[in-house]
PDB file of C-alpha atoms and ligand atoms in Angstrom:
ATOM      1  CA  MET A 469       7.844  -2.488 -15.123  1.00 51.00           C
ATOM      2  CA  GLN A 470       5.624  -2.205 -18.018  1.00 57.00           C
ATOM      3  CA  ASP A 471       2.937   1.173 -17.306  1.00 71.00           C
ATOM      4  CA  THR A 472       0.073  -0.381 -15.031  1.00 81.00           C
ATOM      5  CA  LYS A 473      -2.509   1.921 -17.489  1.00 76.00           C
ATOM      6  CA  ASP A 474      -1.259  -0.474 -20.297  1.00 94.00           C
ATOM      7  CA  LEU A 475      -2.006  -3.320 -18.093  1.00 96.00           C
ATOM      8  CA  VAL A 476      -5.657  -2.431 -17.420  1.00 96.00           C
ATOM      9  CA  SER A 477      -6.284  -1.794 -20.984  1.00 96.00           C
ATOM     10  CA  GLN A 478      -4.981  -5.074 -21.759  1.00 97.00           C
ATOM     11  CA  VAL A 479      -6.745  -7.015 -19.231  1.00 97.00           C
ATOM     12  CA  LYS A 480     -10.103  -5.273 -20.866  1.00 97.00           C
ATOM     13  CA  LYS A 481      -8.881  -6.839 -24.079  1.00 97.00           C
ATOM     14  CA  ILE A 482      -8.699 -10.161 -22.676  1.00 98.00           C
ATOM     15  CA  VAL A 483     -12.179  -9.519 -21.118  1.00 97.00           C
ATOM     16  CA  ASN A 484     -13.989  -8.601 -24.056  1.00 97.00           C
ATOM     17  CA  ALA A 485     -12.411 -11.239 -26.450  1.00 96.00           C
ATOM     18  CA  THR A 486     -14.799 -13.378 -27.900  1.00 93.00           C
ATOM     19  CA  ALA A 487     -12.790 -16.379 -27.796  1.00 92.00           C
ATOM     20  CA  GLY A 488     -12.378 -18.233 -24.597  1.00 94.00           C
ATOM     21  CA  ASN A 489     -14.508 -18.927 -21.556  1.00 96.00           C
ATOM     22  CA  ARG A 490     -14.111 -17.499 -17.930  1.00 97.00           C
ATOM     23  CA  ASP A 491     -11.558 -19.680 -16.968  1.00 98.00           C
ATOM     24  CA  GLU A 492      -9.408 -19.244 -20.074  1.00 98.00           C
ATOM     25  CA  LYS A 493      -9.737 -15.630 -19.945  1.00 98.00           C
ATOM     26  CA  LEU A 494      -8.947 -15.813 -16.012  1.00 98.00           C
ATOM     27  CA  TYR A 495      -5.813 -17.386 -16.864  1.00 98.00           C
ATOM     28  CA  ARG A 496      -4.778 -15.317 -19.599  1.00 98.00           C
ATOM     29  CA  ILE A 497      -5.185 -12.232 -17.071  1.00 98.00           C
ATOM     30  CA  CYS A 498      -2.884 -13.858 -14.615  1.00 98.00           C
ATOM     31  CA  LYS A 499      -0.527 -14.993 -17.062  1.00 98.00           C
ATOM     32  CA  LEU A 500      -0.289 -11.316 -18.031  1.00 98.00           C
ATOM     33  CA  LEU A 501       0.343 -10.130 -14.754  1.00 98.00           C
ATOM     34  CA  ALA A 502       2.813 -12.727 -13.886  1.00 97.00           C
ATOM     35  CA  ASP A 503       4.941 -12.270 -17.055  1.00 97.00           C
ATOM     36  CA  GLU A 504       4.613  -8.713 -17.195  1.00 96.00           C
ATOM     37  CA  VAL A 505       5.124  -7.496 -13.467  1.00 96.00           C
ATOM     38  CA  PRO A 506       8.691  -9.072 -12.103  1.00 95.00           C
ATOM     39  CA  VAL A 507       7.418  -8.753  -8.513  1.00 97.00           C
ATOM     40  CA  PHE A 508       4.314 -10.712  -9.137  1.00 97.00           C
ATOM     41  CA  ASP A 509       5.518 -14.163  -8.616  1.00 98.00           C
ATOM     42  CA  TRP A 510       2.425 -16.215  -8.046  1.00 98.00           C
ATOM     43  CA  VAL A 511      -0.994 -14.481  -9.527  1.00 98.00           C
ATOM     44  CA  GLY A 512      -4.296 -16.646  -9.175  1.00 98.00           C
ATOM     45  CA  PHE A 513      -8.274 -16.216  -8.365  1.00 98.00           C
ATOM     46  CA  TYR A 514     -10.212 -17.356  -5.619  1.00 98.00           C
ATOM     47  CA  LEU A 515     -13.798 -17.676  -5.938  1.00 98.00           C
ATOM     48  CA  VAL A 516     -16.677 -17.843  -3.568  1.00 98.00           C
ATOM     49  CA  ASP A 517     -17.703 -21.550  -3.774  1.00 98.00           C
ATOM     50  CA  PRO A 518     -21.828 -20.819  -3.930  1.00 95.00           C
ATOM     51  CA  GLU A 519     -22.113 -24.682  -2.658  1.00 96.00           C
ATOM     52  CA  ALA A 520     -20.078 -24.162   0.284  1.00 96.00           C
ATOM     53  CA  ASP A 521     -20.874 -21.909   3.449  1.00 95.00           C
ATOM     54  CA  ARG A 522     -18.142 -18.899   3.218  1.00 97.00           C
ATOM     55  CA  GLU A 523     -15.445 -20.742   1.870  1.00 98.00           C
ATOM     56  CA  LEU A 524     -12.950 -19.719  -1.161  1.00 98.00           C
ATOM     57  CA  VAL A 525     -12.239 -22.046  -3.945  1.00 98.00           C
ATOM     58  CA  LEU A 526      -9.084 -21.853  -6.100  1.00 98.00           C
ATOM     59  CA  GLY A 527      -9.602 -20.590  -9.640  1.00 98.00           C
ATOM     60  CA  PRO A 528      -6.951 -20.113 -12.348  1.00 98.00           C
ATOM     61  CA  TYR A 529      -3.615 -19.406 -11.370  1.00 98.00           C
ATOM     62  CA  VAL A 530       0.020 -19.066 -12.352  1.00 98.00           C
ATOM     63  CA  GLY A 531       3.121 -20.134 -10.123  1.00 97.00           C
ATOM     64  CA  GLU A 532       3.662 -23.189  -7.829  1.00 96.00           C
ATOM     65  CA  PRO A 533       0.939 -25.419  -6.889  1.00 97.00           C
ATOM     66  CA  THR A 534      -0.718 -24.300  -3.528  1.00 96.00           C
ATOM     67  CA  ASP A 535      -1.900 -26.722  -0.850  1.00 96.00           C
ATOM     68  CA  HIS A 536      -4.420 -23.963  -0.089  1.00 98.00           C
ATOM     69  CA  THR A 537      -7.331 -25.114  -2.683  1.00 98.00           C
ATOM     70  CA  ARG A 538      -9.894 -23.945  -0.194  1.00 98.00           C
ATOM     71  CA  ILE A 539     -10.075 -20.981   2.181  1.00 98.00           C
ATOM     72  CA  PRO A 540     -12.448 -20.336   4.696  1.00 98.00           C
ATOM     73  CA  PHE A 541     -13.794 -16.835   4.919  1.00 98.00           C
ATOM     74  CA  GLY A 542     -11.612 -15.390   7.724  1.00 98.00           C
ATOM     75  CA  LYS A 543      -8.555 -17.604   7.631  1.00 98.00           C
ATOM     76  CA  GLY A 544      -5.211 -16.138   6.122  1.00 98.00           C
ATOM     77  CA  ILE A 545      -5.032 -12.783   4.217  1.00 98.00           C
ATOM     78  CA  CYS A 546      -7.606 -14.237   1.389  1.00 98.00           C
ATOM     79  CA  GLY A 547      -9.977 -15.160   3.874  1.00 98.00           C
ATOM     80  CA  GLN A 548      -9.670 -11.940   5.793  1.00 98.00           C
ATOM     81  CA  ALA A 549     -10.626  -9.915   2.476  1.00 98.00           C
ATOM     82  CA  ALA A 550     -13.264 -11.909   1.632  1.00 98.00           C
ATOM     83  CA  GLU A 551     -14.586 -10.881   5.410  1.00 97.00           C
ATOM     84  CA  THR A 552     -13.535  -7.509   4.538  1.00 98.00           C
ATOM     85  CA  ASN A 553     -14.553  -7.063   1.110  1.00 98.00           C
ATOM     86  CA  GLU A 554     -11.296  -4.596   0.952  1.00 98.00           C
ATOM     87  CA  THR A 555      -7.725  -4.820  -0.677  1.00 98.00           C
ATOM     88  CA  PHE A 556      -5.351  -6.397   1.437  1.00 98.00           C
ATOM     89  CA  VAL A 557      -1.750  -5.289   1.157  1.00 98.00           C
ATOM     90  CA  VAL A 558       1.202  -7.248   3.228  1.00 98.00           C
ATOM     91  CA  GLN A 559       4.520  -6.089   2.471  1.00 98.00           C
ATOM     92  CA  ASP A 560       6.124  -8.375   4.999  1.00 98.00           C
ATOM     93  CA  VAL A 561       3.956 -11.582   5.562  1.00 98.00           C
ATOM     94  CA  THR A 562       6.458 -12.639   8.766  1.00 97.00           C
ATOM     95  CA  GLU A 563       4.206  -9.798  10.721  1.00 97.00           C
ATOM     96  CA  GLU A 564       1.027 -11.253  10.117  1.00 97.00           C
ATOM     97  CA  ASP A 565      -0.182 -13.938  12.337  1.00 96.00           C
ATOM     98  CA  ASN A 566      -3.216 -14.721  10.310  1.00 97.00           C
ATOM     99  CA  TYR A 567      -1.471 -15.914   7.331  1.00 97.00           C
ATOM    100  CA  LEU A 568      -0.978 -19.436   5.319  1.00 97.00           C
ATOM    101  CA  ALA A 569       2.155 -19.671   3.782  1.00 95.00           C
ATOM    102  CA  CYS A 570       2.147 -21.278   0.144  1.00 89.00           C
ATOM    103  CA  SER A 571       6.103 -21.253   0.064  1.00 92.00           C
ATOM    104  CA  VAL A 572       8.879 -19.770   2.266  1.00 93.00           C
ATOM    105  CA  ASP A 573       9.885 -17.730  -1.050  1.00 97.00           C
ATOM    106  CA  VAL A 574       7.000 -15.471  -0.044  1.00 98.00           C
ATOM    107  CA  LYS A 575       7.197 -12.400   1.246  1.00 98.00           C
ATOM    108  CA  ALA A 576       4.679 -10.098   0.141  1.00 98.00           C
ATOM    109  CA  GLU A 577       1.038 -10.608  -0.792  1.00 98.00           C
ATOM    110  CA  ILE A 578      -1.810  -8.593  -1.835  1.00 98.00           C
ATOM    111  CA  VAL A 579      -5.726  -9.553  -2.485  1.00 98.00           C
ATOM    112  CA  VAL A 580      -7.755  -7.620  -4.002  1.00 98.00           C
ATOM    113  CA  PRO A 581     -11.927  -8.323  -3.929  1.00 98.00           C
ATOM    114  CA  VAL A 582     -13.779  -8.691  -7.414  1.00 98.00           C
ATOM    115  CA  LYS A 583     -17.395  -7.249  -6.324  1.00 97.00           C
ATOM    116  CA  ARG A 584     -20.338  -7.643  -8.412  1.00 95.00           C
ATOM    117  CA  ASP A 585     -23.012  -4.689  -7.042  1.00 94.00           C
ATOM    118  CA  GLY A 586     -20.968  -4.464  -4.180  1.00 95.00           C
ATOM    119  CA  GLU A 587     -21.098  -7.756  -3.241  1.00 96.00           C
ATOM    120  CA  PHE A 588     -17.902  -9.811  -2.862  1.00 98.00           C
ATOM    121  CA  ILE A 589     -17.797 -12.497  -5.503  1.00 98.00           C
ATOM    122  CA  ALA A 590     -13.969 -13.597  -6.019  1.00 98.00           C
ATOM    123  CA  GLU A 591     -10.543 -12.139  -5.461  1.00 98.00           C
ATOM    124  CA  LEU A 592      -7.521 -11.485  -7.356  1.00 98.00           C
ATOM    125  CA  ASP A 593      -4.537 -12.937  -5.069  1.00 98.00           C
ATOM    126  CA  ILE A 594      -0.559 -12.000  -5.835  1.00 98.00           C
ATOM    127  CA  ASP A 595       2.401 -13.126  -4.161  1.00 98.00           C
ATOM    128  CA  SER A 596       5.602 -11.685  -4.412  1.00 98.00           C
ATOM    129  CA  HIS A 597       9.005 -13.220  -3.472  1.00 98.00           C
ATOM    130  CA  THR A 598      10.120  -9.254  -2.303  1.00 98.00           C
ATOM    131  CA  LYS A 599       9.563  -7.756   0.915  1.00 98.00           C
ATOM    132  CA  ASN A 600       8.255  -4.126   0.629  1.00 98.00           C
ATOM    133  CA  SER A 601       7.496  -4.808  -3.484  1.00 97.00           C
ATOM    134  CA  LEU A 602       3.712  -3.812  -3.950  1.00 97.00           C
ATOM    135  CA  THR A 603       3.393  -0.046  -4.474  1.00 97.00           C
ATOM    136  CA  PRO A 604       0.367   2.157  -4.715  1.00 97.00           C
ATOM    137  CA  GLU A 605       0.393   2.094  -8.122  1.00 96.00           C
ATOM    138  CA  HIS A 606       0.052  -2.138  -8.335  1.00 97.00           C
ATOM    139  CA  GLN A 607      -2.927  -1.725  -5.678  1.00 98.00           C
ATOM    140  CA  SER A 608      -4.743   0.842  -8.005  1.00 97.00           C
ATOM    141  CA  ALA A 609      -4.214  -0.754 -11.384  1.00 97.00           C
ATOM    142  CA  LEU A 610      -5.427  -4.420  -9.437  1.00 98.00           C
ATOM    143  CA  GLU A 611      -8.530  -2.813  -8.388  1.00 98.00           C
ATOM    144  CA  LYS A 612      -9.436  -1.515 -11.954  1.00 97.00           C
ATOM    145  CA  ILE A 613      -8.738  -4.823 -13.045  1.00 98.00           C
ATOM    146  CA  GLY A 614     -11.187  -6.475 -10.393  1.00 98.00           C
ATOM    147  CA  ALA A 615     -13.833  -4.112 -11.359  1.00 97.00           C
ATOM    148  CA  VAL A 616     -13.143  -5.121 -15.234  1.00 97.00           C
ATOM    149  CA  VAL A 617     -12.926  -8.939 -14.107  1.00 98.00           C
ATOM    150  CA  ALA A 618     -16.240  -8.868 -12.416  1.00 97.00           C
ATOM    151  CA  GLU A 619     -18.147  -8.342 -15.788  1.00 95.00           C
ATOM    152  CA  ILE A 620     -16.967 -12.047 -16.698  1.00 96.00           C
ATOM    153  CA  MET A 621     -17.738 -13.140 -13.450  1.00 93.00           C
TER     154      MET A 621
HETATM  155  N1  SME B 829      -1.202 -17.000   1.463  1.00 74.51           N
HETATM  156  C1  SME B 829      -2.593 -16.948   1.469  1.00 74.51           C
HETATM  157  C2  SME B 829      -2.739 -18.122   1.009  1.00 74.51           C
HETATM  158  C3  SME B 829      -3.126 -18.385  -0.557  1.00 74.51           C
HETATM  159  S1  SME B 829      -1.409 -18.467  -1.146  1.00 74.51           S
HETATM  160  O1  SME B 829      -0.777 -17.338  -1.339  1.00 74.51           O
HETATM  161  C4  SME B 829      -1.597 -19.107  -3.144  1.00 74.51           C
HETATM  162  C5  SME B 829      -3.211 -16.633   2.573  1.00 74.51           C
HETATM  163  O2  SME B 829      -2.652 -16.210   3.839  1.00 74.51           O
HETATM  164  O3  SME B 829      -4.515 -16.192   2.634  1.00 74.51           O
END
């Protein structure tokens, strides 16, 4: 696996690039993570919909299309992370009752909040087809990436 420090610095480069709008940059970040980390099989952003009442809307992503394009706060792993504003790591999705399945292949999931001045504004959602594959190093790098991404949200 690529050094996670290197991933954070590559995300900084994408964020600070002059070319590309916000969604193009978010897509490039998804692609970087999906390409470089073998156990990351679906990588996407959900954003708080300012027009809705406590609801997430799917933003740029890399991986299989999902039915879950809108997720209310509190529902699934994504909606629970939106409510707590904290990283949610699930090493085995079969052990979660409040879980929205995207595909039978998904075995583990991590959701990292993106915050502006402490306020929850979006999240980075990653699915893995491998159980118990998410490490503390992944979590730490993704939380740094979440902080970097907040600059363009
Ligand atoms: N599994 C998520 C739904 C989103 S998909 O993983 C893309 C959840 O339980 O919130």
